[in-house]
Short mmCIF file of C-alpha atoms in Angstrom, two decimals:
data_model
loop_
_atom_site.label_atom_id
_atom_site.label_comp_id
_atom_site.label_asym_id
_atom_site.label_seq_id
_atom_site.Cartn_x
_atom_site.Cartn_y
_atom_site.Cartn_z
CA MET A 1126 123.12 48.59 -156.02
CA LYS A 1127 121.71 49.46 -159.36
CA GLU A 1128 119.28 52.36 -159.34
CA LEU A 1129 115.80 51.12 -160.25
CA ASN A 1130 113.86 53.53 -162.43
CA ARG A 1131 110.07 53.50 -162.86
CA ARG A 1132 110.07 51.78 -166.25
CA ASP A 1133 112.35 48.93 -165.10
CA PHE A 1134 110.27 48.44 -161.97
CA ILE A 1135 107.05 48.06 -163.97
CA LYS A 1136 108.75 45.69 -166.40
CA THR A 1137 110.07 43.35 -163.71
CA THR A 1138 106.85 43.32 -161.67
CA THR A 1139 104.75 42.57 -164.75
CA ALA A 1140 107.07 39.71 -165.71
CA THR A 1141 106.99 38.27 -162.19
CA THR A 1142 103.20 38.51 -161.93
CA ALA A 1143 102.74 36.84 -165.32
CA GLY A 1144 105.15 34.07 -164.29
CA VAL A 1145 103.38 33.41 -160.98
CA ALA A 1146 100.01 33.42 -162.71
CA THR A 1147 101.23 30.83 -165.24
CA ILE A 1148 102.70 28.55 -162.62
CA ALA A 1149 99.86 28.84 -160.10
CA SER A 1150 96.94 28.74 -162.50
CA GLY A 1151 96.45 25.02 -161.87
CA ILE A 1152 96.05 25.48 -158.13
CA THR A 1153 92.65 26.18 -156.69
CA LEU A 1154 92.40 26.65 -152.99
CA THR A 1155 88.92 25.57 -152.05
CA THR A 1156 87.85 22.55 -154.05
CA TYR A 1157 86.53 19.44 -152.38
CA ALA A 1158 88.18 16.06 -152.70
CA ALA A 1159 85.20 14.16 -154.10
CA LEU A 1160 82.70 16.71 -155.25
CA PRO A 1161 79.07 15.58 -155.26
CA LYS A 1162 77.41 17.41 -158.11
CA GLU A 1163 75.13 20.36 -157.52
CA SER A 1164 72.13 20.67 -159.82
CA ASN A 1165 71.92 23.55 -162.27
CA PRO A 1166 69.97 26.71 -161.43
CA VAL A 1167 66.39 26.74 -162.70
CA THR A 1168 65.67 28.86 -165.75
CA ASN A 1169 62.69 30.76 -167.12
CA GLU A 1170 62.41 28.32 -170.03
CA LYS A 1171 59.91 26.51 -167.85
CA ARG A 1172 56.91 27.69 -165.95
CA TRP A 1173 55.30 25.27 -163.56
CA GLY A 1174 51.55 25.31 -163.39
CA MET A 1175 48.51 23.34 -162.40
CA LEU A 1176 45.08 22.81 -163.90
CA ILE A 1177 42.28 21.82 -161.54
CA ASP A 1178 39.10 20.48 -163.15
CA THR A 1179 36.32 21.13 -160.64
CA ASN A 1180 33.88 18.92 -162.55
CA LYS A 1181 36.07 15.87 -162.01
CA LEU A 1182 37.36 16.85 -158.56
CA THR A 1183 35.25 15.26 -155.81
CA GLU A 1184 35.06 16.51 -152.24
CA SER A 1185 37.02 13.50 -151.01
CA ASN A 1186 39.68 14.28 -153.61
CA ILE A 1187 40.09 17.71 -152.05
CA ASP A 1188 40.36 16.20 -148.57
CA ASP A 1189 43.03 13.85 -149.89
CA MET A 1190 44.90 16.81 -151.36
CA VAL A 1191 44.79 18.71 -148.06
CA ASN A 1192 45.94 15.63 -146.13
CA ALA A 1193 48.74 14.93 -148.58
CA CYS A 1194 49.96 18.52 -148.22
CA GLN A 1195 49.87 18.33 -144.41
CA GLU A 1196 51.70 15.02 -144.47
CA GLU A 1197 54.35 16.29 -146.87
CA HIS A 1198 55.07 19.59 -145.13
CA GLY A 1199 54.08 18.83 -141.55
CA TRP A 1200 51.61 21.67 -140.98
CA GLY A 1201 48.27 21.45 -139.21
CA ASN A 1202 49.50 20.05 -135.87
CA GLU A 1203 50.03 23.43 -134.21
CA THR A 1204 48.69 23.02 -130.71
CA HIS A 1205 48.54 26.62 -129.52
CA SER A 1206 47.21 28.26 -132.66
CA THR A 1207 43.48 28.73 -132.84
CA GLY A 1208 41.00 29.81 -135.52
CA ASP A 1209 42.58 32.15 -138.02
CA GLN A 1210 46.04 31.43 -136.64
CA GLN A 1211 45.94 27.87 -137.98
CA ALA A 1212 48.08 27.19 -141.01
CA GLY A 1213 46.22 26.61 -144.25
CA TRP A 1214 48.47 26.04 -147.23
CA ILE A 1215 45.66 24.49 -149.22
CA LYS A 1216 41.99 24.99 -148.49
CA LYS A 1217 38.70 23.44 -149.50
CA ILE A 1218 36.47 26.18 -150.87
CA LYS A 1219 32.79 26.01 -151.85
CA VAL A 1220 31.65 28.48 -154.47
CA LYS A 1221 28.03 29.04 -155.35
CA ASP A 1222 26.66 30.71 -158.43
CA LYS A 1223 23.92 32.94 -157.00
CA ALA A 1224 21.88 32.91 -160.21
CA THR A 1225 21.85 29.18 -160.84
CA GLU A 1226 22.66 27.95 -157.33
CA ARG A 1227 25.26 25.63 -158.77
CA ILE A 1228 27.83 24.71 -156.13
CA SER A 1229 31.37 23.72 -157.01
CA ASN A 1230 34.17 22.67 -154.69
CA LEU A 1231 37.71 23.68 -155.29
CA ALA A 1232 41.11 23.36 -153.72
CA LEU A 1233 42.62 26.80 -153.24
CA MET A 1234 46.30 27.33 -152.58
CA CYS A 1235 48.97 29.82 -153.62
CA GLN A 1236 48.23 30.54 -157.27
CA HIS A 1237 51.89 31.17 -158.14
CA CYS A 1238 51.14 34.38 -160.02
CA GLU A 1239 53.40 35.72 -162.70
CA GLU A 1240 52.94 39.18 -161.18
CA PRO A 1241 52.69 38.28 -157.49
CA PRO A 1242 51.36 41.08 -155.24
CA CYS A 1243 53.08 39.44 -152.26
CA VAL A 1244 56.47 39.97 -153.91
CA ASP A 1245 55.61 43.58 -154.74
CA VAL A 1246 54.86 44.52 -151.15
CA CYS A 1247 57.58 42.57 -149.32
CA PRO A 1248 59.91 45.06 -147.59
CA THR A 1249 62.82 42.63 -147.22
CA ASN A 1250 62.74 40.72 -150.51
CA ALA A 1251 61.82 37.57 -148.60
CA SER A 1252 58.76 37.00 -150.74
CA MET A 1253 60.18 35.97 -154.08
CA LYS A 1254 59.44 34.29 -157.39
CA ARG A 1255 61.81 31.72 -158.82
CA GLU A 1256 62.77 31.82 -162.48
CA ASP A 1257 60.47 28.88 -163.15
CA GLY A 1258 57.46 30.72 -161.72
CA ILE A 1259 57.23 29.19 -158.25
CA VAL A 1260 56.49 31.83 -155.58
CA LEU A 1261 58.26 31.21 -152.28
CA VAL A 1262 59.00 32.84 -148.93
CA ASP A 1263 62.68 33.12 -148.04
CA LYS A 1264 62.29 32.60 -144.30
CA HIS A 1265 65.89 33.61 -143.73
CA LEU A 1266 64.86 37.14 -144.65
CA CYS A 1267 61.22 37.14 -143.52
CA ILE A 1268 60.60 39.50 -140.62
CA GLY A 1269 57.00 38.41 -140.14
CA CYS A 1270 55.38 41.72 -141.02
CA ARG A 1271 52.56 39.93 -142.88
CA TYR A 1272 52.18 42.55 -145.62
CA CYS A 1273 52.17 39.70 -148.12
CA MET A 1274 49.24 38.10 -146.34
CA MET A 1275 47.35 41.38 -146.69
CA ALA A 1276 48.30 41.71 -150.34
CA CYS A 1277 47.39 38.18 -151.42
CA PRO A 1278 43.93 38.16 -153.05
CA TYR A 1279 43.64 34.41 -152.44
CA ASP A 1280 44.35 34.41 -148.68
CA ALA A 1281 46.90 31.73 -149.47
CA ARG A 1282 49.52 32.54 -146.87
CA SER A 1283 49.68 31.74 -143.18
CA PHE A 1284 51.81 32.94 -140.31
CA VAL A 1285 53.46 30.65 -137.77
CA HIS A 1286 52.39 31.78 -134.30
CA GLU A 1287 54.24 29.27 -132.14
CA SER A 1288 57.62 27.62 -131.70
CA LEU A 1289 57.85 24.38 -133.60
CA THR A 1290 60.06 21.32 -133.37
CA ASN A 1291 60.46 18.17 -135.44
CA GLN A 1292 59.94 19.91 -138.78
CA LYS A 1293 60.46 18.01 -142.02
CA THR A 1294 64.06 18.18 -143.27
CA HIS A 1295 62.95 19.56 -146.65
CA MET A 1296 60.48 22.05 -145.16
CA PRO A 1297 61.90 24.27 -142.41
CA ARG A 1298 59.13 26.13 -140.58
CA GLY A 1299 59.47 28.48 -137.67
CA LYS A 1300 57.72 30.98 -135.45
CA GLY A 1301 57.48 34.51 -136.78
CA THR A 1302 57.65 33.71 -140.48
CA VAL A 1303 55.06 33.55 -143.23
CA GLU A 1304 54.56 30.36 -145.20
CA ALA A 1305 52.50 29.09 -148.11
CA CYS A 1306 52.22 26.41 -150.76
CA THR A 1307 55.65 25.86 -152.33
CA MET A 1308 54.26 23.77 -155.18
CA CYS A 1309 56.39 21.07 -153.47
CA VAL A 1310 59.48 22.73 -154.86
CA HIS A 1311 61.76 20.07 -153.34
CA LYS A 1312 59.90 17.39 -155.30
CA VAL A 1313 59.60 19.40 -158.50
CA ASP A 1314 63.38 19.93 -158.49
CA LYS A 1315 63.76 16.14 -158.34
CA GLY A 1316 61.40 15.74 -161.28
CA GLU A 1317 58.42 14.58 -159.24
CA ALA A 1318 54.88 15.97 -159.07
CA PRO A 1319 53.64 17.91 -156.03
CA ALA A 1320 52.15 15.83 -153.20
CA CYS A 1321 48.57 17.08 -153.73
CA VAL A 1322 48.68 16.24 -157.44
CA ALA A 1323 50.03 12.77 -156.71
CA SER A 1324 47.24 12.14 -154.19
CA VAL A 1325 44.50 12.46 -156.82
CA SER A 1326 44.31 9.34 -158.96
CA SER A 1327 42.04 10.76 -161.68
CA ASP A 1328 43.21 13.49 -164.06
CA ALA A 1329 41.24 16.13 -162.15
CA VAL A 1330 44.52 17.84 -161.26
CA ILE A 1331 47.21 18.16 -163.90
CA PHE A 1332 50.66 19.48 -163.11
CA GLY A 1333 53.35 20.39 -165.61
CA ASP A 1334 55.30 22.95 -167.59
CA LEU A 1335 52.96 25.58 -169.04
CA TYR A 1336 55.49 26.55 -171.74
CA ASP A 1337 56.23 23.04 -173.04
CA PRO A 1338 53.92 22.38 -176.04
CA THR A 1339 54.24 18.61 -175.54
CA SER A 1340 53.20 18.67 -171.86
CA LYS A 1341 49.77 17.40 -170.87
CA ILE A 1342 48.85 20.64 -169.13
CA ASN A 1343 49.75 22.76 -172.15
CA GLN A 1344 47.71 20.57 -174.51
CA THR A 1345 44.72 20.40 -172.15
CA LEU A 1346 44.71 24.17 -171.67
CA LYS A 1347 44.58 24.55 -175.46
CA LYS A 1348 41.51 22.31 -175.69
CA VAL A 1349 39.30 22.97 -172.65
CA GLN A 1350 37.87 26.19 -171.32
CA SER A 1351 39.72 27.27 -168.19
CA THR A 1352 39.84 30.34 -166.01
CA GLN A 1353 41.96 32.07 -163.43
CA ILE A 1354 40.38 33.03 -160.14
CA ARG A 1355 40.18 36.85 -159.99
CA ALA A 1356 41.39 37.04 -163.59
CA ASP A 1357 40.43 40.75 -163.42
CA LEU A 1358 43.58 41.41 -161.38
CA ASN A 1359 45.79 40.42 -164.33
CA LEU A 1360 48.14 38.39 -162.18
CA ASN A 1361 48.47 35.57 -164.71
CA THR A 1362 48.27 32.75 -162.19
CA GLY A 1363 50.10 29.45 -162.57
CA VAL A 1364 47.18 27.54 -161.05
CA ARG A 1365 44.13 27.48 -163.32
CA TYR A 1366 40.66 26.05 -162.94
CA SER A 1367 38.17 24.59 -165.36
CA GLY A 1368 34.48 24.04 -164.69
CA ILE A 1369 33.83 27.14 -162.61
CA MET B 1324 108.20 39.78 -102.30
CA SER B 1325 107.08 36.20 -101.70
CA ARG B 1326 103.46 37.46 -101.73
CA LEU B 1327 104.01 38.92 -105.18
CA LEU B 1328 105.53 35.65 -106.32
CA ILE B 1329 102.45 33.75 -105.13
CA VAL B 1330 100.14 36.15 -107.00
CA PHE B 1331 102.25 35.78 -110.14
CA LEU B 1332 102.26 31.98 -109.92
CA SER B 1333 98.50 31.78 -109.37
CA VAL B 1334 97.88 34.01 -112.41
CA MET B 1335 100.12 31.73 -114.50
CA LEU B 1336 98.33 28.64 -113.23
CA SER B 1337 94.87 30.01 -113.96
CA SER B 1338 95.87 30.93 -117.51
CA VAL B 1339 97.15 27.37 -118.03
CA VAL B 1340 93.84 25.98 -116.74
CA ALA B 1341 91.94 28.33 -119.06
CA GLN B 1342 93.98 27.01 -121.99
CA ALA B 1343 93.32 23.40 -120.99
CA ASP B 1344 89.58 24.21 -120.99
CA HIS B 1345 89.83 24.54 -124.79
CA HIS B 1346 88.39 21.07 -125.25
CA ILE B 1347 87.12 19.39 -128.40
CA PRO B 1348 83.33 19.63 -128.65
CA ASN B 1349 81.07 16.61 -128.70
CA LEU B 1350 81.48 15.63 -132.35
CA GLY B 1351 78.36 13.55 -132.59
CA GLU B 1352 77.66 9.91 -133.37
CA LYS B 1353 78.54 9.52 -137.03
CA ALA B 1354 81.32 12.10 -137.04
CA THR B 1355 83.08 10.33 -134.16
CA GLU B 1356 82.83 7.00 -135.98
CA PHE B 1357 84.19 8.66 -139.08
CA LYS B 1358 87.12 10.09 -137.16
CA ASP B 1359 87.87 6.79 -135.40
CA GLU B 1360 88.02 5.04 -138.76
CA GLY B 1361 90.84 7.45 -139.58
CA LYS B 1362 88.92 9.21 -142.37
CA GLU B 1363 89.54 12.87 -143.02
CA ALA B 1364 86.28 14.79 -142.86
CA HIS B 1365 85.95 18.15 -144.62
CA LYS B 1366 89.26 17.54 -146.46
CA ARG B 1367 89.85 19.86 -149.39
CA ASP B 1368 92.19 19.49 -152.33
CA GLY B 1369 95.51 21.29 -152.02
CA MET B 1370 95.13 21.73 -148.28
CA SER B 1371 96.22 19.75 -145.28
CA HIS B 1372 93.46 18.13 -143.25
CA ALA B 1373 94.17 20.40 -140.29
CA ALA B 1374 93.93 23.49 -142.47
CA SER B 1375 90.70 22.22 -144.03
CA LEU B 1376 89.19 21.75 -140.59
CA ILE B 1377 90.18 25.26 -139.52
CA LEU B 1378 88.63 26.62 -142.72
CA GLN B 1379 85.46 24.63 -142.08
CA ARG B 1380 85.32 25.88 -138.51
CA LYS B 1381 85.79 29.51 -139.51
CA MET B 1382 83.82 29.62 -142.73
CA HIS B 1383 80.82 27.37 -142.06
CA PRO B 1384 78.36 30.27 -141.70
CA GLU B 1385 79.48 31.76 -145.03
CA LEU B 1386 79.38 28.40 -146.80
CA LEU B 1387 75.92 27.67 -145.47
CA SER B 1388 74.41 31.07 -146.19
CA HIS B 1389 75.86 31.09 -149.70
CA LYS B 1390 74.34 27.67 -150.39
CA ARG B 1391 71.01 28.52 -148.80
CA ASP B 1392 70.48 31.42 -151.20
CA LYS B 1393 71.46 29.28 -154.17
CA THR B 1394 69.10 26.51 -153.12
CA LEU B 1395 66.12 28.64 -152.25
CA ARG B 1396 66.34 31.23 -154.99
CA GLN B 1397 67.89 29.27 -157.87
CA GLY B 1398 66.84 25.72 -157.06
CA VAL B 1399 70.43 24.43 -156.87
CA ARG B 1400 70.27 21.19 -154.90
CA GLY B 1401 72.72 18.50 -153.85
CA GLY B 1402 76.43 19.13 -153.45
CA VAL B 1403 78.58 19.14 -150.37
CA VAL B 1404 77.21 21.99 -148.29
CA GLN B 1405 73.85 21.02 -146.83
CA LEU B 1406 72.66 21.81 -143.31
CA SER B 1407 70.84 18.47 -143.19
CA LYS B 1408 74.17 16.72 -143.72
CA CYS B 1409 75.77 18.68 -140.85
CA VAL B 1410 72.92 17.54 -138.64
CA GLU B 1411 73.14 13.97 -139.91
CA CYS B 1412 76.75 13.48 -138.78
CA HIS B 1413 76.99 15.77 -135.78
CA THR B 1414 74.00 14.61 -133.69
CA SER B 1415 74.49 12.31 -130.73
CA VAL B 1416 72.29 9.50 -129.50
CA ASP B 1417 71.09 9.23 -125.90
CA LYS B 1418 70.81 6.06 -123.76
CA ASP B 1419 67.46 5.10 -125.30
CA GLY B 1420 68.80 5.36 -128.83
CA GLU B 1421 66.94 8.63 -129.49
CA PHE B 1422 68.68 11.49 -131.26
CA ILE B 1423 69.53 14.52 -129.10
CA PRO B 1424 68.84 17.84 -130.89
CA VAL B 1425 72.12 19.19 -132.25
CA ASN B 1426 71.46 22.61 -130.69
CA ALA B 1427 70.78 21.25 -127.18
CA PRO B 1428 73.24 22.28 -124.44
CA ASP B 1429 76.63 20.51 -124.71
CA GLN B 1430 75.84 19.24 -128.19
CA PHE B 1431 77.96 19.92 -131.25
CA CYS B 1432 76.60 23.28 -132.35
CA SER B 1433 75.84 24.84 -129.00
CA THR B 1434 79.22 24.12 -127.39
CA CYS B 1435 81.17 26.57 -129.53
CA HIS B 1436 78.32 28.99 -130.10
CA LYS B 1437 77.88 29.38 -126.37
CA LYS B 1438 81.59 29.80 -125.87
CA VAL B 1439 81.96 32.57 -128.45
CA GLY B 1440 78.60 34.10 -127.55
CA THR B 1441 77.02 34.01 -131.01
CA SER B 1442 73.36 33.15 -131.44
CA LEU B 1443 72.37 30.06 -133.34
CA ASP B 1444 69.34 30.87 -135.46
CA CYS B 1445 69.27 27.96 -137.92
CA PHE B 1446 67.25 25.72 -135.69
CA SER B 1447 64.29 27.94 -134.99
CA CYS B 1448 63.10 26.64 -138.37
CA HIS B 1449 65.38 23.77 -139.40
CA ARG B 1450 65.10 20.25 -138.10
CA THR B 1451 67.57 19.50 -135.28
CA THR B 1452 67.78 15.72 -135.69
CA PRO B 1453 68.37 13.52 -138.74
CA ALA B 1454 65.23 12.74 -140.75
CA GLU B 1455 63.10 9.78 -139.69
CA GLU B 1456 63.94 7.57 -142.64
CA MET B 1457 67.71 7.87 -142.17
#
């Protein structure tokens, strides 16, 4: 047998590897037969936001919003949770100006901050912000420590205290995890508006892309005076209010 | 000697019985229909159907957890791997026409998970039956 020196060995192995790579490059091992398309990942070219006009928003509008949210996500039927344990993804809040005694009603939910305190404090990275600005809880990672509930200045998050069944397919919910408004992320990804926005027939609640100069929300924000709740915290919320 | 032979034979017999116990789990309503029609579920390109099924059986946790992160964190929706689709095909229907939860004893998921002694955490949050409108 011919003695194989180091140089010859490297030559032949390189040639063989190159040959195999050329021949086998067309073969992929794990592709599906008929591949239903996956949608593309969301990008930070968009930022979803909401503008709530408290002058136009009636109390019954707010009730409709709360009901639509409960219907969409299936919360509010917890039988064993009492008082503070009850889920409240969206709440009806009355604010009163002490000087003028003017009362305004508003719907308060997760404000989808650009700098979310809940994400800062989460020890497991479960609390997270998507590229398009929607703040979510990854319940796969949530350990139920409730730091995020402490950190949230809007009291927007709730904790599930009991075992649940019959959840909605698009909204898994379970005992021991924290949950909050998702801005109906499953609908937004399909190009629809969130359930609470759709439930209000007037333009008291506007939903859209804050960055898109042609969107209704962007144009309205340019024209009317609006504010963030607790703007002093510099969180740059995605949900804004006018008329308060 | 004959006593030893009896012991040996009984050990052989019990191992055969243990092998026969390796039964096919309750596939579920739609999946059974699919199989009876002769269609090849979970078939992948460049792989035999049997190999595809073995891959599906072994890799389903990895496939699902990879997709779950993509869906939740990047908003990637649709595609082949969806837990709701697993549930849709692999649930059975009881006598009254009601769906039996897929994680109930002797149902598709729990059969194997019980056998190999791994916990099944998906359904503490996820829906165990196909959605109402389906």
